Coordinates of C-alpha atoms in Angstrom, one line a residue:
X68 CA 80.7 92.3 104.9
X69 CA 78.6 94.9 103.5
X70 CA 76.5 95.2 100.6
X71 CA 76.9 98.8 98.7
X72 CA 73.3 100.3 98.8
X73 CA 72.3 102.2 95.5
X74 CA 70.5 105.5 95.9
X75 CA 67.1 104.4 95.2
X76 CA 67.5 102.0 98.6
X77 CA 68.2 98.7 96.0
X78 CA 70.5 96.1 97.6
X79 CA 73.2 96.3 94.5
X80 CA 75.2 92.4 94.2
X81 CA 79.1 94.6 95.0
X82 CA 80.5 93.8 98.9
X83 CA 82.8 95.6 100.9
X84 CA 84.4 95.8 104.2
X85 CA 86.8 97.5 106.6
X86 CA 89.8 96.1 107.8
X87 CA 89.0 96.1 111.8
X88 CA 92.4 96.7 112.4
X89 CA 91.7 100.5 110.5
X90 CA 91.0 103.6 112.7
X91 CA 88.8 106.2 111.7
X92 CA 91.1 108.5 110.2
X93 CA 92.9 105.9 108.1
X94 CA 91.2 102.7 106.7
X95 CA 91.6 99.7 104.6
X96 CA 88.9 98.9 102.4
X97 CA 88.8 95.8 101.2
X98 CA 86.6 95.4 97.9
X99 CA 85.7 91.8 96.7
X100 CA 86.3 90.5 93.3
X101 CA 83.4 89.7 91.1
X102 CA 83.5 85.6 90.1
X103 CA 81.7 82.7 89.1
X104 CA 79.0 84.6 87.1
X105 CA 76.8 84.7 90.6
X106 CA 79.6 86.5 93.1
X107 CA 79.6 90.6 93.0
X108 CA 77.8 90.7 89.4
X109 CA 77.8 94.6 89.9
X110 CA 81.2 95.1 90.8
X111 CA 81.6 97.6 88.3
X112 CA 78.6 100.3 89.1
X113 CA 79.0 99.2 93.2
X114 CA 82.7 100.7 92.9
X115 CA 81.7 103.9 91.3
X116 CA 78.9 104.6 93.7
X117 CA 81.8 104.0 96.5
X118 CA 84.3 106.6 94.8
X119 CA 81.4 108.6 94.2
X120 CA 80.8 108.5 98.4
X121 CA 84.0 108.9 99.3
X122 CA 84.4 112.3 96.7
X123 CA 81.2 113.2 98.8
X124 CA 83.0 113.1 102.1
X125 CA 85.3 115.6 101.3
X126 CA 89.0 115.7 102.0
X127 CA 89.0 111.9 101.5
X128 CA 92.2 110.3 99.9
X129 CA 93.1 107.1 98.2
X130 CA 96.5 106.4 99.5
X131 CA 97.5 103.5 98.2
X132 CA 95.7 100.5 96.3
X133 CA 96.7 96.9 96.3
X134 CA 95.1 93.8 94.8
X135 CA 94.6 91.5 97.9
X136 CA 93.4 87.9 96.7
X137 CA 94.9 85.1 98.1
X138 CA 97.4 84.0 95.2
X139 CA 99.5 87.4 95.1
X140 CA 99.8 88.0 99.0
X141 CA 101.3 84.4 98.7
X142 CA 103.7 85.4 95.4
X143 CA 104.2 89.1 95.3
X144 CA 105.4 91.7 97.2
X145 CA 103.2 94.6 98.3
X146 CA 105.1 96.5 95.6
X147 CA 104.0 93.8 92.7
X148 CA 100.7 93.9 93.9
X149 CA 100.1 97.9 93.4
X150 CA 97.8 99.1 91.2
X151 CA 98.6 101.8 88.7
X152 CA 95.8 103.9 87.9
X153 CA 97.0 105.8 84.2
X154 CA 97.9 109.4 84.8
X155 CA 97.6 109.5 88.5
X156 CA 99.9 109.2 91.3
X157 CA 99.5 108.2 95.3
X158 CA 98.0 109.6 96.8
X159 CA 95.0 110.5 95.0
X160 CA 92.8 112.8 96.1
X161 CA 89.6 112.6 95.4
X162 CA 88.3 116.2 95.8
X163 CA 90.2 116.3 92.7
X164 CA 88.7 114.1 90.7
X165 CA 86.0 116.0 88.8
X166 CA 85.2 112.5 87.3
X167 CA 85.0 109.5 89.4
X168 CA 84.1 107.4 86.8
X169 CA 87.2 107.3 84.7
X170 CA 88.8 106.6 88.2
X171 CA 86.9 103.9 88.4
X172 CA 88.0 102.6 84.4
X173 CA 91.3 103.3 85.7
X174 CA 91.6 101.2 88.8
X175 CA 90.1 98.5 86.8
X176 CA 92.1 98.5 83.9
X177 CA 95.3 98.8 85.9
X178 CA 94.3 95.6 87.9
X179 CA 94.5 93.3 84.6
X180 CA 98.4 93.4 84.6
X181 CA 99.1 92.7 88.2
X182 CA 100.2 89.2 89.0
X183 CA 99.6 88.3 85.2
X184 CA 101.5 85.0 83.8
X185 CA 103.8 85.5 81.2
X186 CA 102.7 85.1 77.7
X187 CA 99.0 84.4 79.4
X188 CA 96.0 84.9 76.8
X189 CA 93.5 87.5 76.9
X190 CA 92.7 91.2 78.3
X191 CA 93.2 90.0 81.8
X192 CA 90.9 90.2 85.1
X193 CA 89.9 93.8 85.8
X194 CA 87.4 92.5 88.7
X195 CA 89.6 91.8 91.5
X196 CA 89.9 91.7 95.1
X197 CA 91.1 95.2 95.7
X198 CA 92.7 96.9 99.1
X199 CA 92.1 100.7 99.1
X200 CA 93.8 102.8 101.6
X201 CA 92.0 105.4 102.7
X202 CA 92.4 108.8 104.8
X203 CA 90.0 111.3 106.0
X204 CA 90.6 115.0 107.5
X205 CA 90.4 114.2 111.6
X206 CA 87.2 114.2 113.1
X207 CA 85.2 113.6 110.1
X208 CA 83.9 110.6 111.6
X209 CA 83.7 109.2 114.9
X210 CA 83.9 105.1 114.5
X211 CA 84.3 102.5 111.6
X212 CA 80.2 101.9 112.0
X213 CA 80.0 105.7 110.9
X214 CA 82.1 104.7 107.4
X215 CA 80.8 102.1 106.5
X216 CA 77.4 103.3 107.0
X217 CA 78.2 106.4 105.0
X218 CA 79.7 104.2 102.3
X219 CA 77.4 101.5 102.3
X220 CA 74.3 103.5 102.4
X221 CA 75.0 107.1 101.4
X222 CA 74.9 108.7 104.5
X223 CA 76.5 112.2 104.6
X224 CA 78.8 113.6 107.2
X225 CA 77.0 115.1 109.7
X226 CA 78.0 118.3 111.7
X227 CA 77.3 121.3 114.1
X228 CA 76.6 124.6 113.6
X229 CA 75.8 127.5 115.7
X230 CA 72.6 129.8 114.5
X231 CA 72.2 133.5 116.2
X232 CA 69.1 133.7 118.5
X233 CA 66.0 134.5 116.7
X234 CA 62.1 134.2 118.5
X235 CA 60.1 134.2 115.5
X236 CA 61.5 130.4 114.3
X237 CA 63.6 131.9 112.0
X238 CA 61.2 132.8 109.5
X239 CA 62.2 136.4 109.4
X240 CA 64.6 138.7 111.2
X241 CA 63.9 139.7 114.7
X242 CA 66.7 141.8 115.7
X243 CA 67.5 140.3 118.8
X244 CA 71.0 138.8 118.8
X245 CA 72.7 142.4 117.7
X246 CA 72.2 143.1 121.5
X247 CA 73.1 139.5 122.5
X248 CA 76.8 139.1 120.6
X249 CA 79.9 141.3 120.3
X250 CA 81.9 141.3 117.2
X251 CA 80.2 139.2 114.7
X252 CA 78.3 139.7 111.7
X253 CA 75.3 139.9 113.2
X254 CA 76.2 143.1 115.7
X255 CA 77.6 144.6 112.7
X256 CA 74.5 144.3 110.2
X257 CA 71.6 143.8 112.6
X258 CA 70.6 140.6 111.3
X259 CA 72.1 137.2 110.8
X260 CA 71.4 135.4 107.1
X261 CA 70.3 132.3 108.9
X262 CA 67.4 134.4 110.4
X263 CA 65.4 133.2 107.0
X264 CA 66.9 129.2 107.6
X265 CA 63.2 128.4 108.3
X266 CA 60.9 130.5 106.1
X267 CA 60.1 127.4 104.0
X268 CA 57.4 129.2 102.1
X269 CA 60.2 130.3 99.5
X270 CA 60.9 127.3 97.5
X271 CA 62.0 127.5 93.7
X272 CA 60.4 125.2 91.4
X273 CA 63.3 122.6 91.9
X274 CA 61.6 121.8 95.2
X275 CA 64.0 123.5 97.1
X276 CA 64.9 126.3 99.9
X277 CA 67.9 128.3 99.4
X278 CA 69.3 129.6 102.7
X279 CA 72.6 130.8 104.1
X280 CA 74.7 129.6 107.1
X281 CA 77.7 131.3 108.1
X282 CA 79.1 128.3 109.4
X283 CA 79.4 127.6 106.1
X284 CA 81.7 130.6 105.1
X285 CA 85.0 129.1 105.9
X286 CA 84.3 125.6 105.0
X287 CA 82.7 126.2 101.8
X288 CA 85.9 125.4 99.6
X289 CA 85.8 121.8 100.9
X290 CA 82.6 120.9 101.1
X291 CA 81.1 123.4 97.6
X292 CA 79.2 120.4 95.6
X293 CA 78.9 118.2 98.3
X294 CA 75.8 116.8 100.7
X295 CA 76.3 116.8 104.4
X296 CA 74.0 116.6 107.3
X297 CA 73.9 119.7 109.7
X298 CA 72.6 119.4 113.3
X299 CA 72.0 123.3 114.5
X300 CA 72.1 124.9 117.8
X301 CA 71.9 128.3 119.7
X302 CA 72.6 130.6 122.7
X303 CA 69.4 131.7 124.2
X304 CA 69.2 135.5 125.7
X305 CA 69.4 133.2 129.1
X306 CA 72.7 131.6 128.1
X307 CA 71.0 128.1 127.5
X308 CA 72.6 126.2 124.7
X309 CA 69.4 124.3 122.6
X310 CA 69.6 122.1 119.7
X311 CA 66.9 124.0 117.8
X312 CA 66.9 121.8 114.0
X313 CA 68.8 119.8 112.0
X314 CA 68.7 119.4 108.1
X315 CA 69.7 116.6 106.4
X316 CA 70.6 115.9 102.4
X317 CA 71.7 119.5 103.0
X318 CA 73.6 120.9 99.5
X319 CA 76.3 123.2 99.8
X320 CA 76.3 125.0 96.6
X321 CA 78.8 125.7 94.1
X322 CA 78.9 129.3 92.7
X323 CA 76.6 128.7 89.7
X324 CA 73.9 127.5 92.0
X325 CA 74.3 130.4 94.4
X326 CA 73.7 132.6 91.1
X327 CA 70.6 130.9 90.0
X328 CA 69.5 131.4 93.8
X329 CA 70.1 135.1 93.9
X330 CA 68.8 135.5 89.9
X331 CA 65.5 133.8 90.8
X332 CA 64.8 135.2 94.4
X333 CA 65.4 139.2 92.8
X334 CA 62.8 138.1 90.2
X335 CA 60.2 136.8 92.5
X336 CA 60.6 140.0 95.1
X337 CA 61.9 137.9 97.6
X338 CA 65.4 139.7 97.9
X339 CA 62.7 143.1 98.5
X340 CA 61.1 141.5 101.0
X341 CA 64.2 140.5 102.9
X342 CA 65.4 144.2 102.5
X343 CA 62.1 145.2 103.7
X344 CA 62.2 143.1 106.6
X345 CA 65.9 144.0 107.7
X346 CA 64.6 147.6 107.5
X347 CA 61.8 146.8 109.8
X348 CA 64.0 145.9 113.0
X349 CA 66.3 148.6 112.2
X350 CA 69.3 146.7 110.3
X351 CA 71.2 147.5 107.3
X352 CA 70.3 146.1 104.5
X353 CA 73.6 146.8 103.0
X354 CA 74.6 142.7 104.3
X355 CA 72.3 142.0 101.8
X356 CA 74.5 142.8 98.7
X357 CA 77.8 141.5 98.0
X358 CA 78.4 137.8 95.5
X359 CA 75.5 135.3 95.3
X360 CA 78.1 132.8 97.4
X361 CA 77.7 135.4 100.0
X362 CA 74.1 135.5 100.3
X363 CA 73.1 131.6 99.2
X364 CA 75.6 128.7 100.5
X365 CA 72.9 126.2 101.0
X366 CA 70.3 124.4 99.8
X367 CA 67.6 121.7 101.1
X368 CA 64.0 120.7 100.2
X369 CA 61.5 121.3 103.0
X370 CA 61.5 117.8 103.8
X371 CA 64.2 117.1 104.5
X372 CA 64.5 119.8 107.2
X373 CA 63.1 119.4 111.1
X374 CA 62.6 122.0 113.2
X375 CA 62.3 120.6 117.0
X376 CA 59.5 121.1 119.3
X377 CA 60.3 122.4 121.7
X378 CA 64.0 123.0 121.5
X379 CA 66.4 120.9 122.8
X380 CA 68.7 122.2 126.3
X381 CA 72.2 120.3 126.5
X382 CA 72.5 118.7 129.5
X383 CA 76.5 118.7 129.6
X384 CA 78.7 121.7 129.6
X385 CA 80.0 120.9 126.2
X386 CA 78.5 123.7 124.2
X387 CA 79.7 125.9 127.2
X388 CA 83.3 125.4 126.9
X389 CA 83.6 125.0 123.0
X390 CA 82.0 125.1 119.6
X391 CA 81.4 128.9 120.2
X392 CA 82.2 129.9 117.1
X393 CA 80.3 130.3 114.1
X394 CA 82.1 127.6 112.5
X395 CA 81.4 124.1 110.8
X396 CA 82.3 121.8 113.7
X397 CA 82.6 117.6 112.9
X398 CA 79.8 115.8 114.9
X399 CA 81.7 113.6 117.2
X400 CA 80.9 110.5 119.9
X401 CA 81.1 113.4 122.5
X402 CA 78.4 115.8 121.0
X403 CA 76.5 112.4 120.1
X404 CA 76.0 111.5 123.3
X405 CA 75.3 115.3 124.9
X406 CA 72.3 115.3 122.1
X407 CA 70.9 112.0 122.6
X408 CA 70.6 113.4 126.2
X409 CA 69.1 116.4 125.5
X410 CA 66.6 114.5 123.6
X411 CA 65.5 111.7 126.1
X412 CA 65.7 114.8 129.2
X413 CA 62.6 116.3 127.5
X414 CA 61.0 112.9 127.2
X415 CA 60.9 112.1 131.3
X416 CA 57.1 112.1 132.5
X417 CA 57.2 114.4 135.7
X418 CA 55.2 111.4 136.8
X419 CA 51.6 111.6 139.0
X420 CA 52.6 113.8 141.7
X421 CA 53.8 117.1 139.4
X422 CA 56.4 118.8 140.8
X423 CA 57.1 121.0 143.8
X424 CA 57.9 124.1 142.3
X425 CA 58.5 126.4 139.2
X426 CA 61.1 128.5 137.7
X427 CA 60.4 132.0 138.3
X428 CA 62.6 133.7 136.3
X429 CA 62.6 133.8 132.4
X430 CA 62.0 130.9 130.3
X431 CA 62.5 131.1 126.7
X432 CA 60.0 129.0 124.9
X433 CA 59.8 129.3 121.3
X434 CA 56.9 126.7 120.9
X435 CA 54.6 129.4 120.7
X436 CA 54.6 131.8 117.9
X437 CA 55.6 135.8 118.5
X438 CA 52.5 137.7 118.8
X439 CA 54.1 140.5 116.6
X440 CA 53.4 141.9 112.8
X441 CA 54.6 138.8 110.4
X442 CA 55.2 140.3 107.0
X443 CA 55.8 136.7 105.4
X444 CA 52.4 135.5 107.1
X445 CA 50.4 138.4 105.0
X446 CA 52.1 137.9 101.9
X447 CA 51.5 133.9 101.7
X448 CA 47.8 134.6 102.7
X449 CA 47.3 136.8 99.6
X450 CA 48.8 134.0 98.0
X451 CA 47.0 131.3 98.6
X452 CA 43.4 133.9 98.5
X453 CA 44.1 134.5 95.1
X454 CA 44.9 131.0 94.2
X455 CA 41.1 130.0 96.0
X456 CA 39.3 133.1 94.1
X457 CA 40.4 131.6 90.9
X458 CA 39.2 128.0 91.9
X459 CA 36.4 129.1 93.4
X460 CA 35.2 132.2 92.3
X461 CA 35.7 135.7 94.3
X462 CA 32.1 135.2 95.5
X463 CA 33.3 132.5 97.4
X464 CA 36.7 133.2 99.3
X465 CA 36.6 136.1 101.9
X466 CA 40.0 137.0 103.3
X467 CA 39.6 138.6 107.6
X468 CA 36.2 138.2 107.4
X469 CA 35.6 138.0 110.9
X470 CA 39.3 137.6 111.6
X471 CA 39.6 134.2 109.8
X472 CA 42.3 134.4 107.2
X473 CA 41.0 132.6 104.6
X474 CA 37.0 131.4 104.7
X475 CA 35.4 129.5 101.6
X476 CA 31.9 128.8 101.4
X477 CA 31.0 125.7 99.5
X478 CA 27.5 124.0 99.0
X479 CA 26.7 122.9 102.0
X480 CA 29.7 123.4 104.3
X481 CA 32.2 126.3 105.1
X482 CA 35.6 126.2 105.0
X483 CA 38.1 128.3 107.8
X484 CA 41.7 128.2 106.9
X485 CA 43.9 129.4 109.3
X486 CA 47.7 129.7 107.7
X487 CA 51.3 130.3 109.8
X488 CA 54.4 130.5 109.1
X489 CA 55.8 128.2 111.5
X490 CA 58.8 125.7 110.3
X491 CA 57.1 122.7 111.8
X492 CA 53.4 121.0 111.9
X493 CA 53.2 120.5 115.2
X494 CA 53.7 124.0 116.0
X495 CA 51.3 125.4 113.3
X496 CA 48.6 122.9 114.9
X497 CA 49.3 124.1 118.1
X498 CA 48.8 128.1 117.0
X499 CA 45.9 127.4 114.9
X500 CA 43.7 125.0 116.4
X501 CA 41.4 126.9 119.4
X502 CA 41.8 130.1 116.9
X503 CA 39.8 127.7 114.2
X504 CA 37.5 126.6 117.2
X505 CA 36.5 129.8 117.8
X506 CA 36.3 131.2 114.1
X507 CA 33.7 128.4 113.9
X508 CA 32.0 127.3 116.5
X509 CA 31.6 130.4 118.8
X510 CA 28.1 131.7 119.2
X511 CA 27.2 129.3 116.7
X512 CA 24.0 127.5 116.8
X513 CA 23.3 123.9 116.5
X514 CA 20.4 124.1 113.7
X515 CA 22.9 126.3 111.3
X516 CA 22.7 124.0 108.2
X517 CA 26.2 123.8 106.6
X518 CA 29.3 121.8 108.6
X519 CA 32.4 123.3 108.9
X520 CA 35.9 122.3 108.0
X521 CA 39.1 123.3 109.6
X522 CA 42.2 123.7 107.5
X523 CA 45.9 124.4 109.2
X524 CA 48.1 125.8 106.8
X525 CA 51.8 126.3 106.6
X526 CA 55.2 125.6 105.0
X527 CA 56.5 122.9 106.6
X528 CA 55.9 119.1 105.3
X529 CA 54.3 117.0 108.4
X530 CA 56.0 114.6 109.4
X531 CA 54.2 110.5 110.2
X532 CA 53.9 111.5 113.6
X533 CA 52.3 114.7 113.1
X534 CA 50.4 113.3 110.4
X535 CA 49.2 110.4 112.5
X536 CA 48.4 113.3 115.5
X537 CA 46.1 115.0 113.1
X538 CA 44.1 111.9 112.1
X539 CA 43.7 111.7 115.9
X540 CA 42.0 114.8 116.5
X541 CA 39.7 113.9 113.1
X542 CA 38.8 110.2 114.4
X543 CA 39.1 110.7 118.3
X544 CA 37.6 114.1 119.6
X545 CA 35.4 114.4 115.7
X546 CA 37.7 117.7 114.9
X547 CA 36.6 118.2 111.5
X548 CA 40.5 119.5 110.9
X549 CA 43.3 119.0 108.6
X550 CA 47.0 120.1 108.0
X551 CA 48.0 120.9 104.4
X552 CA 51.1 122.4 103.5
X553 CA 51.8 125.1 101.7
X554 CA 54.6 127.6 100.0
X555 CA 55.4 130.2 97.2
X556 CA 55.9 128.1 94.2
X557 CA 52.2 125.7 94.5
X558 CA 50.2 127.4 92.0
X559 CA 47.1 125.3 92.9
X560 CA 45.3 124.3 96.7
X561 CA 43.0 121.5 97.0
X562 CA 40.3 122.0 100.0
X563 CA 39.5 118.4 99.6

């Protein structure tokens, strides 16, 4: 039995359970009857956040629907016991109901008839034990667990989805994969749309990052409205295959959203700024035009999005042989388990006695951030200078003074900021730290009276671990440094 888990992580009293006997594709769902005044009090709200899930799936369909207590199995044929849910028809699909909750009157008012007595009293029962037939499109999930957990707790489907190479983190476009690919958007434009998946400094005022994945592109009709979890990969110049991010709570947006993405991103100069950039490694900017829906399919907050350090090789052949395409592929047991052992591969210590030797030819290792002009870098500095002149006072901020980015001098101690553009914590920690060492402590001298503080800055949210490796440098080694994140929208920046 499980208990239907309401979005704000509250146990709700409404149980549920798959019939063992189901397979993934097509399940019976049993849904208990509320009773007593103490059994399944919130039948009613726990069965539209379950029709709600399953609208969220996509593709899923309510074959049949039966109520299944003990009395009518004994007296009534499966045909008796059917429920008729006023003005629908089996199946039913639910990508077509725009509404879930009158589904949910319906299937409840057209349980009070079933197995009634003649001439009995009253409205009749509209809280019983009910057996739901379900289908879902093949593939979109790998085991009962995976249903129930996505029922029971929300979970979204998750899938896989090839990105074109990119060095700088995709932050910005870099080019590269034009000369990597044959045939594919990317060889015809010069740039891929998911070569901006990362810059999280643009976020709208709703808290989130509107992106494009052309994954997405042929899937969009199904899944438009819908949350899913995306788990992303690559082909490196070398021919590795890396799992380089995933995102999850990841909206795929209808058309109006897509048009509030592109309205707002023209007004704050960001759509320039991509055209700008596109120019700069010789693309054409003409991708750039075309329908929102075209431009925008996606939407996530920053949060919600990890970028992994370093990138993850496969270990099996499985991204060799298939999921080449830049499709929306369903995450199966099989991919499960190559990425569960790409994750622990990187984990193995090499162990006291090193190793015997080295790879000589080239390694791609994007842990470490391009050395090359970053347009996005120099506009967020500006940014954030101009927020801390206006805090602070212009007498106070200097931006490159001495090649510092940011430096704010405060009664008795000096701040250094030193911002990136990095999609992950770790990474900007990495980049910034020994350049904040140096900015303050080289030829410095021991008697100079004010103290200095080190601040990292960059989009991405850090995450308990990076949070807890931070503290770490503070507490253990006395690093007077901190990590504060940062992006378009934040009008204000607090140096404490």
């Amino acid at each position: 039995m499980r208990k239907v888990v309401a979005a704000d992580g509250r146990e709700m009293d409404a149980t549920f359970h798959l019939d063992p006997e189901s397979s993934a594709e097509s399940v019976e769902l049993v849904f208990e009857s509320r009773g007593g005044g103490t059994r399944n009090t919130e039948y009613k709200d726990g069965l539209k956040v379950l029709l709600e899930r399953l609208r969220a799936i996509g593709g899923a369909t309510i074959e049949d629907a039966v109520i299944d207590t003990e009395a009518t199995r004994d007296s009534l044929s499966e045909s008796e016991r059917r429920i008729h849910p006023r003005g629908r028809s089996y199946p039913i699909s639910l990508d077509a109901e725009s509404d879930v909750a009158k589904l949910r009157i319906a299937l409840m008012s057209a349980q009070t008839g079933v197995g009634r007595k003649p001439g009995a009293k009253g409205g009749g029962n509209p809280n019983k034990r009910m057996r739901l037939t379900l289908t879902f499109p093949p593939t979109t999930f790998s085991s009962l667990g995976a249903i129930e957990d996505a029922l029971a707790l929300g979970q979204p489907p998750t899938f896989l989805a090839r990105i074109c190479w990119n060095s700088a983190h995709w932050v910005r476009p870099t080019g590269e994969s034009r000369m990597l690919e044959t045939g594919t958007y990317v060889t015809e434009y010069g740039f891929g749309h998911e070569e901006w998946l990362f810059n999280l400094g643009w976020v709208l005022d709703n808290g989130f990052h509107y992106a494009y994945l052309q994954p997405l592109r042929s899937a969009w009709e199904r899944h438009r409205g819908r949350v899913i979890h995306i788990r992303l990969f690559t082909i490196a110049p070398s021919g590795e295959r890396l799992y380089v991010g995933e995102l999850r709570s990841c909206e795929v947006l209808t058309e109006e959203q897509a048009e509030v993405a592109a309205r707002e991103y023209e007004k704050r100069g960001w759509i320039d700024e991509m055209r700008e950039q596109v120019e700069a490694v010789e693309g054409r900017p003409k991708g750039l035009l075309g329908d929102p829906i075209s431009r925008f399919n996606l939407r996530f907050r920053p949060s919600d999005a990890t970028y992994f350090v370093p990138h993850q090789q496969a270990t099996s052949s499985l991204l060799k042989d298939a999921y080449l395409r830049y499709r929306l592929y369903n995450w199966t047991d099989e991919l499960a388990a190559d990425f569960e052992d790409s994750s622990s591969a990187r984990l193995v210590p090499i162990g006291p006695t090193g190793v015997t030797g080295k790879n000589t030819g080239t390694v791609h290792r994007p842990g470490t951030a391009p050395s090359s002009y970053d347009p996005v870098h120099n506009i967020l500095q500006q940014e954030l200078y101009k927020i801390l002149k206006k805090a602070h006072g212009a007498s106070a901020v200097t931006m490159e003074e001495d090649h510092v980015d940011l430096k704010v001098r405060l009664p008795g101690k000096t701040v250094f900021i030193e911002l990136k553009t990095l999609p992950s914590a770790r990474l900007a920690v990495r980049a910034a730290l020994g350049q904040l060492l140096e900015y303050s402590y080289f030829r410095q001298h021991s008697s100079q009276n004010d103290s200095a503080e080190l601040i990292v800055v960059a989009p991405a949210f850090a995450d308990e671990d990076e949070q807890a490796y931070v503290r770490l440098l503070r507490t253990t080694f006395n690093i007077p440094i901190s990590y504060r994140t940062f992006n378009r929208e934040m009008r204000a920046f607090d140096l404490k």
